[in-house]
Amino acid sequence: MESMVSRINKLLVANRGEIASRVMRTARELDIGTVAVFSDADAHAPFVAEADQSVHLPGVAPADTYLRADLLLDAARRTGADAVHPGYGFLSENAGFARACEDAGLVFVGPPPAAIEAMGSKTAAKELMANAGVPVLPGIVIDDEEVDPRSLEAQVAAEIGFPVLVKAAYGGGGRGMRVVEAKAGLADAVTSARREAASAFGNATVFLERYVDSPRHVEVQIFGDRHGTVVGLFERECSIQRRYQKILEEAPSPAVDDRLRAELGQAAVAAGKAIGYVGAGTVEFVLDSSGQFYFLEVNTRLQVEHPVTELVTGLDLVRLQLLVAEGAPLPQEALEATISGHAVEARLYAEDTAAGFLPATGTLHRFDIPRLPGVRVDAGVADGSVVSPHYDPMLAKVIAHGRTRDEAIRTLARTLADSRLHGVVTNRDLLVGILREDEFRSGAIDTGYLRRHDPAELKRSARDPQAVSTHALAAALAGQAERRARARALATVPSGWRNVDNGPQRAAFVADGEDIDVTYRIRGGEVTGSVAGQALGAVHAFTLAPDGVDIAVGGTRCAMSVSRYGDEAYVDSALGSTRLTEKARFPDPTAVREPGSLLAPMPGTVVRVAAKLGQEVTAGTPILVLEAMKMEHTVAAPHDGTVASVNVAMGQAVDTGSVLAVVEERMD
């Protein structure tokens, strides 16, 4: 048994965003002082203002800031912090950092370095679990800088078989992960995964294992103290994923009965006890259709999805982390925890689902999530926050707790649908579409869910079919009300009024990539006109104001709020939410791009130029690779043709819309 650690007085949170806010919230409740660290890009982030003190880390790249152990330790020394909480991601599973904290006389709020080394390496963890009798999948470790494609292909074919999953050995969150169906793509996938893993976690080691198609992803929360006690706090279902990253999680799993729950818990606790685990950890499994589970990996940290466990058990896992770090034994409520009700969490990301889940950047003008009964919001942003390309694009976690799974799902869907999110493209509509989809609601889910269900269809299902056209009319009418409000003469006369009628007023928008033209005339409380070429039925206007309209279309009345930011209008109503970009009346002719131009889909850094000037390419051929928000994104040829120009070089930073290259289309 280790000696008692003295009380933590001041905690440095070596992380950013919503997890930094989350940790500091509990620390404050325990009367522990807090210190934040922040990069240039995070200088105005909410978590910085929430801390008692903060220390600047110059730069924006993770490698220059949040991954610099020396800067973090210096910040702790300068502020008098006596403990460090690593959050998740960055250095949270870095044994060297945990050891450096201990060597500096700081309490590391996490497991001992030896446990991180044993379980932080996914390959070592698999070996440990195999020795403990837990089923594991066969695998191969790749830690050499140079990979011989032919020998690797032969080894994989003989020892694993295809398809194979390439994974980062250190870290998680789907980064450094690829599925390879056949030999041809193996070498490129390994090289790309190694680059991505090195950028995100500071270690390029990857391993390959047999790919189980569309299993369930089920994980068990474990917790240990310094007195040798390790307990299981039940399972979480994390099967709804995109790009191998979770977007919806819940507890308990709808696929786990009491017998399987006991087996999973026993296996997870045995792993923790085998290495003297201390603090919060998660043992992850894949569960196939027959109910057989296989060890996946161990995360020696707090998980992003920990709130669902907190809501069904009534425990504060960060509080337990801090108490255990001080040397206290696990309290009785943790030893005797039970499941009460059901909880579902949605990860709200700044990303464009229609563009293949590309991360989005920009200013979040409005972030307003209603707090319905049973709803919890863990956010890293607020009105006016800037979403940069340097870090993970998650804005917040929205969690609902109910007496049943159905109740929790309904509450979460309504909360997200009623949220007002302006200024950055988000995955909100996709989340709502999933929550309202029959297969999900029945619990028949697995990691292949988003391959069976078109994300575009799920996103559309979150809105009423008439939402876009009705919202376009609302935006046009609110626009004229705004112009009337600014008028210095005849302010009570509707805009566009003439003694003798001529043409109607017009507005033109783009929504979801589609052009929408609106024409309208206002006569008293009646509106006539058309939307997208379709004549309007009877429209009665109850209220026309710059920030919203209340109108009845075809006898159905609906109030809609309208918010404008430059040429963008956001319309929110019971029909859903629509982002409309107003088209310029006189477009700039110089803005036309050369045919075949490949534009940067987001701000990022060029990490690979795959094609050469003059090269003949086919549609889908990789031209170059960008890195943004710790993920790689391939920019491919849109058609067969010739590479006419390459305008960037490796290592170059680019902005959204920059012309990266031009592929002249082949005319047969």
mmCIF file of C-alpha atoms in Angstrom, residues 35 89 134 178 226 228 309 330 377 493 582 588 648 659:
data_model
loop_
_atom_site.group_PDB
_atom_site.id
_atom_site.type_symbol
_atom_site.label_atom_id
_atom_site.label_comp_id
_atom_site.label_asym_id
_atom_site.label_seq_id
_atom_site.Cartn_x
_atom_site.Cartn_y
_atom_site.Cartn_z
ATOM 1 C CA VAL A 35 -4.597 26.753 -13.592
ATOM 2 C CA GLY A 89 -5.865 13.343 -25.836
ATOM 3 C CA VAL A 134 -9.441 -12.685 -22.826
ATOM 4 C CA ARG A 178 -7.333 3.000 -41.692
ATOM 5 C CA ARG A 226 -3.996 3.297 -4.386
ATOM 6 C CA GLY A 228 -5.465 -2.187 -4.525
ATOM 7 C CA THR A 309 -21.667 6.720 -16.923
ATOM 8 C CA LEU A 330 -12.746 4.538 -3.419
ATOM 9 C CA VAL A 377 -24.165 20.250 -21.765
ATOM 10 C CA VAL A 493 -44.609 52.008 -46.257
ATOM 11 C CA GLU A 582 -27.616 35.603 -49.896
ATOM 12 C CA ASP A 588 -17.558 39.652 -59.277
ATOM 13 C CA VAL A 648 1.458 24.489 -53.258
ATOM 14 C CA VAL A 659 -6.558 26.862 -55.483
#
